[in-house]
Short mmCIF file of C-alpha atoms in Angstrom, two decimals:
data_model
loop_
_atom_site.label_atom_id
_atom_site.label_comp_id
_atom_site.label_asym_id
_atom_site.label_seq_id
_atom_site.Cartn_x
_atom_site.Cartn_y
_atom_site.Cartn_z
CA MET A 1 0.15 -0.13 -0.13
CA ARG A 2 1.37 3.45 -0.66
CA THR A 3 0.82 6.18 0.99
CA HIS A 4 1.52 10.08 1.08
CA ILE A 5 3.38 11.91 3.95
CA ARG A 6 4.08 15.30 4.41
CA LEU A 7 7.70 16.12 5.45
CA ARG A 8 6.93 19.95 5.51
CA GLU A 9 4.22 22.46 6.05
CA ASN A 10 3.01 23.83 2.73
CA MET A 11 4.87 21.81 0.84
CA ASP A 12 3.57 19.81 -2.31
CA GLU A 13 3.83 15.78 -1.51
CA ASN A 14 6.91 14.83 -3.00
CA TYR A 15 7.17 11.27 -1.54
CA ILE A 16 5.43 8.39 -0.75
CA VAL A 17 6.41 6.30 2.16
CA ASN A 18 5.77 2.55 2.19
CA GLU A 19 4.89 0.17 5.20
CA ASN A 20 7.99 -1.98 4.13
CA GLY A 21 9.85 1.24 4.57
CA THR A 22 10.86 2.34 1.15
CA ILE A 23 10.77 5.69 0.09
CA PHE A 24 9.90 7.04 -3.72
CA SER A 25 10.34 10.35 -4.60
CA VAL A 26 7.35 11.28 -6.77
CA ARG A 27 9.19 14.40 -8.50
CA ALA A 28 12.27 12.25 -9.66
CA GLY A 29 10.36 8.98 -10.37
CA ILE A 30 13.10 6.78 -8.30
CA TYR A 31 12.96 4.84 -5.10
CA LEU A 32 15.47 6.98 -2.77
CA LYS A 33 18.62 5.25 -1.82
CA GLN A 34 18.84 4.07 1.76
CA GLN A 35 22.29 4.96 3.53
CA THR A 36 23.14 3.48 7.13
CA SER A 37 23.75 5.82 9.52
CA SER A 38 26.55 5.28 12.01
CA ARG A 39 24.28 4.36 14.69
CA GLY A 40 22.93 1.81 12.48
CA TYR A 41 19.84 3.25 11.54
CA ALA A 42 18.52 3.31 7.65
CA SER A 43 18.45 6.94 6.56
CA VAL A 44 17.53 8.81 3.56
CA ARG A 45 18.14 12.67 2.12
CA ILE A 46 15.02 14.46 1.78
CA TYR A 47 15.19 18.32 1.37
CA ALA A 48 18.55 18.66 1.89
CA ALA A 49 18.11 16.71 5.74
CA THR A 50 18.86 13.28 6.39
CA LYS A 51 15.64 11.52 8.08
CA MET A 52 15.82 7.79 9.61
CA VAL A 53 13.17 5.88 7.68
CA HIS A 54 11.58 3.83 10.78
CA ARG A 55 10.65 7.62 12.12
CA LEU A 56 8.74 8.40 8.26
CA VAL A 57 7.25 4.60 8.81
CA ALA A 58 6.14 5.24 12.32
CA ILE A 59 4.59 8.86 11.33
CA LYS A 60 2.53 7.53 8.67
CA TYR A 61 1.18 4.42 9.57
CA LEU A 62 0.94 3.98 13.51
CA PRO A 63 -1.52 6.24 15.69
CA ASN A 64 0.66 7.66 19.11
CA PRO A 65 -2.37 8.70 21.51
CA GLU A 66 -0.04 9.20 24.33
CA ASN A 67 2.58 11.24 21.76
CA LYS A 68 5.06 8.76 22.76
CA PRO A 69 8.75 10.40 21.49
CA PHE A 70 10.93 7.26 20.56
CA ILE A 71 10.34 4.41 18.33
CA ASN A 72 11.56 1.06 18.90
CA HIS A 73 12.37 -1.81 16.98
CA ILE A 74 10.36 -4.95 17.74
CA ASP A 75 12.57 -7.25 17.05
CA HIS A 76 15.43 -5.33 17.63
CA ASN A 77 16.84 -4.79 14.21
CA LYS A 78 17.25 -1.16 13.28
CA LEU A 79 17.28 -1.97 9.41
CA ASN A 80 13.44 -3.99 9.39
CA ASN A 81 11.39 -1.06 8.97
CA TYR A 82 8.34 -2.42 8.14
CA VAL A 83 5.01 -1.04 9.99
CA ASP A 84 4.44 -4.44 11.91
CA ASN A 85 8.33 -4.21 13.48
CA LEU A 86 7.20 -0.62 14.85
CA GLU A 87 5.97 0.47 17.90
CA TRP A 88 5.82 3.80 19.74
CA CYS A 89 7.75 4.25 23.04
CA THR A 90 9.22 6.29 26.05
CA PRO A 91 12.53 7.12 26.28
CA GLN A 92 12.51 4.63 29.49
CA GLU A 93 10.41 1.77 27.38
CA ASN A 94 12.84 2.24 24.88
CA SER A 95 15.99 1.83 27.38
CA LEU A 96 14.18 -1.20 28.78
CA ALA A 97 13.97 -3.02 25.98
CA SER A 98 17.75 -2.18 24.29
CA ILE A 99 18.80 -3.71 28.03
CA GLU A 100 16.18 -6.74 27.84
CA PHE A 101 17.51 -7.47 24.63
CA HIS A 102 21.40 -7.00 25.08
CA ALA A 103 21.64 -8.90 28.28
CA ASN A 104 23.95 -10.54 28.36
CA PRO A 105 22.78 -14.35 29.96
CA THR A 106 26.68 -14.71 31.95
CA TYR A 107 26.18 -11.78 33.65
CA LEU A 108 22.59 -12.22 34.54
CA GLU A 109 23.92 -15.73 35.56
CA VAL A 110 26.27 -14.19 37.98
CA SER A 111 23.78 -11.95 38.92
CA LYS A 112 21.40 -14.94 39.94
CA ARG A 113 24.16 -16.51 41.92
CA LEU A 114 25.31 -13.45 43.77
CA GLY A 115 21.80 -13.12 44.69
CA VAL A 116 21.59 -16.61 46.12
CA ARG A 117 24.74 -16.78 47.96
CA MET A 118 25.81 -19.75 45.50
CA ILE A 119 28.93 -17.76 45.11
CA ASN A 120 30.67 -18.92 48.36
CA ILE A 121 30.86 -21.99 47.79
CA MET A 122 33.84 -21.64 45.90
CA ASP A 123 37.25 -20.55 46.99
CA LYS A 124 39.02 -17.63 45.02
CA VAL A 125 37.63 -15.64 42.40
CA GLU A 126 39.77 -16.84 39.41
CA SER A 127 38.25 -20.01 39.97
CA ILE A 128 34.83 -19.05 39.94
CA ALA A 129 35.43 -16.70 37.05
CA ARG A 130 36.92 -19.48 34.88
CA GLU A 131 33.72 -21.40 36.12
CA LEU A 132 31.18 -18.94 34.78
CA SER A 133 33.39 -17.79 31.21
CA LEU A 134 34.32 -14.08 33.17
CA GLU A 135 37.23 -12.18 33.02
CA TYR A 136 38.66 -11.81 36.41
CA ASP A 137 38.02 -8.17 36.12
CA GLU A 138 34.13 -8.29 34.96
CA LEU A 139 33.88 -10.57 38.33
CA TRP A 140 35.29 -8.39 40.45
CA ASP A 141 33.62 -5.73 39.73
CA LEU A 142 30.22 -7.51 40.38
CA LEU A 143 31.69 -8.84 43.72
CA ARG A 144 32.65 -5.24 44.64
CA ASP A 145 28.90 -3.63 44.39
CA GLU A 146 26.05 -4.95 45.92
CA LYS A 147 23.87 -4.68 42.76
CA TRP A 148 24.53 -5.48 39.28
CA LYS A 149 25.37 -3.27 36.74
CA PHE A 150 24.34 -3.01 33.31
CA LYS A 151 26.51 -0.15 31.22
CA HIS A 152 24.67 0.68 27.79
CA LYS A 153 26.24 3.07 25.40
CA GLY A 154 27.80 5.08 28.60
CA MET A 155 24.68 5.41 30.57
CA GLY A 156 24.61 2.82 33.71
CA TYR A 157 22.09 0.95 34.90
CA ARG A 158 21.16 -0.77 37.88
CA ILE A 159 19.18 -3.89 38.49
CA ALA A 160 18.30 -4.14 41.93
#
């Protein structure tokens, strides 16, 4: 299904945004070439500005009654811009979805073991790290803190 999207007020509708994330230039008669941004998202150049494809698709096809500012890729594939793979979300919901997807199972297992004090059965940090396939320093970082930490793109999160 093809639909038009108004990208600027008071301008002709020169672009067609499709549900699958392709963008068609009516004036040029071609599909716009998509680039991958430095953050891994598909983008296109429109009116001398870079526009994120997932945002164009969401604005056109997804209702946003709660006025949420972010868009989440449900399958966490930043290049999958089909409308069925996108949802509006808050910054907090977006961060939590990212944490849940990127959380390393090894760290989660360490967190569980620390939480139930199972780690006391081993006598040395080195043997504990080896048993859990962790680096020595990574395990020490976990042991020194009362709560498990998750680092994501320079932002720290604590999970109690």
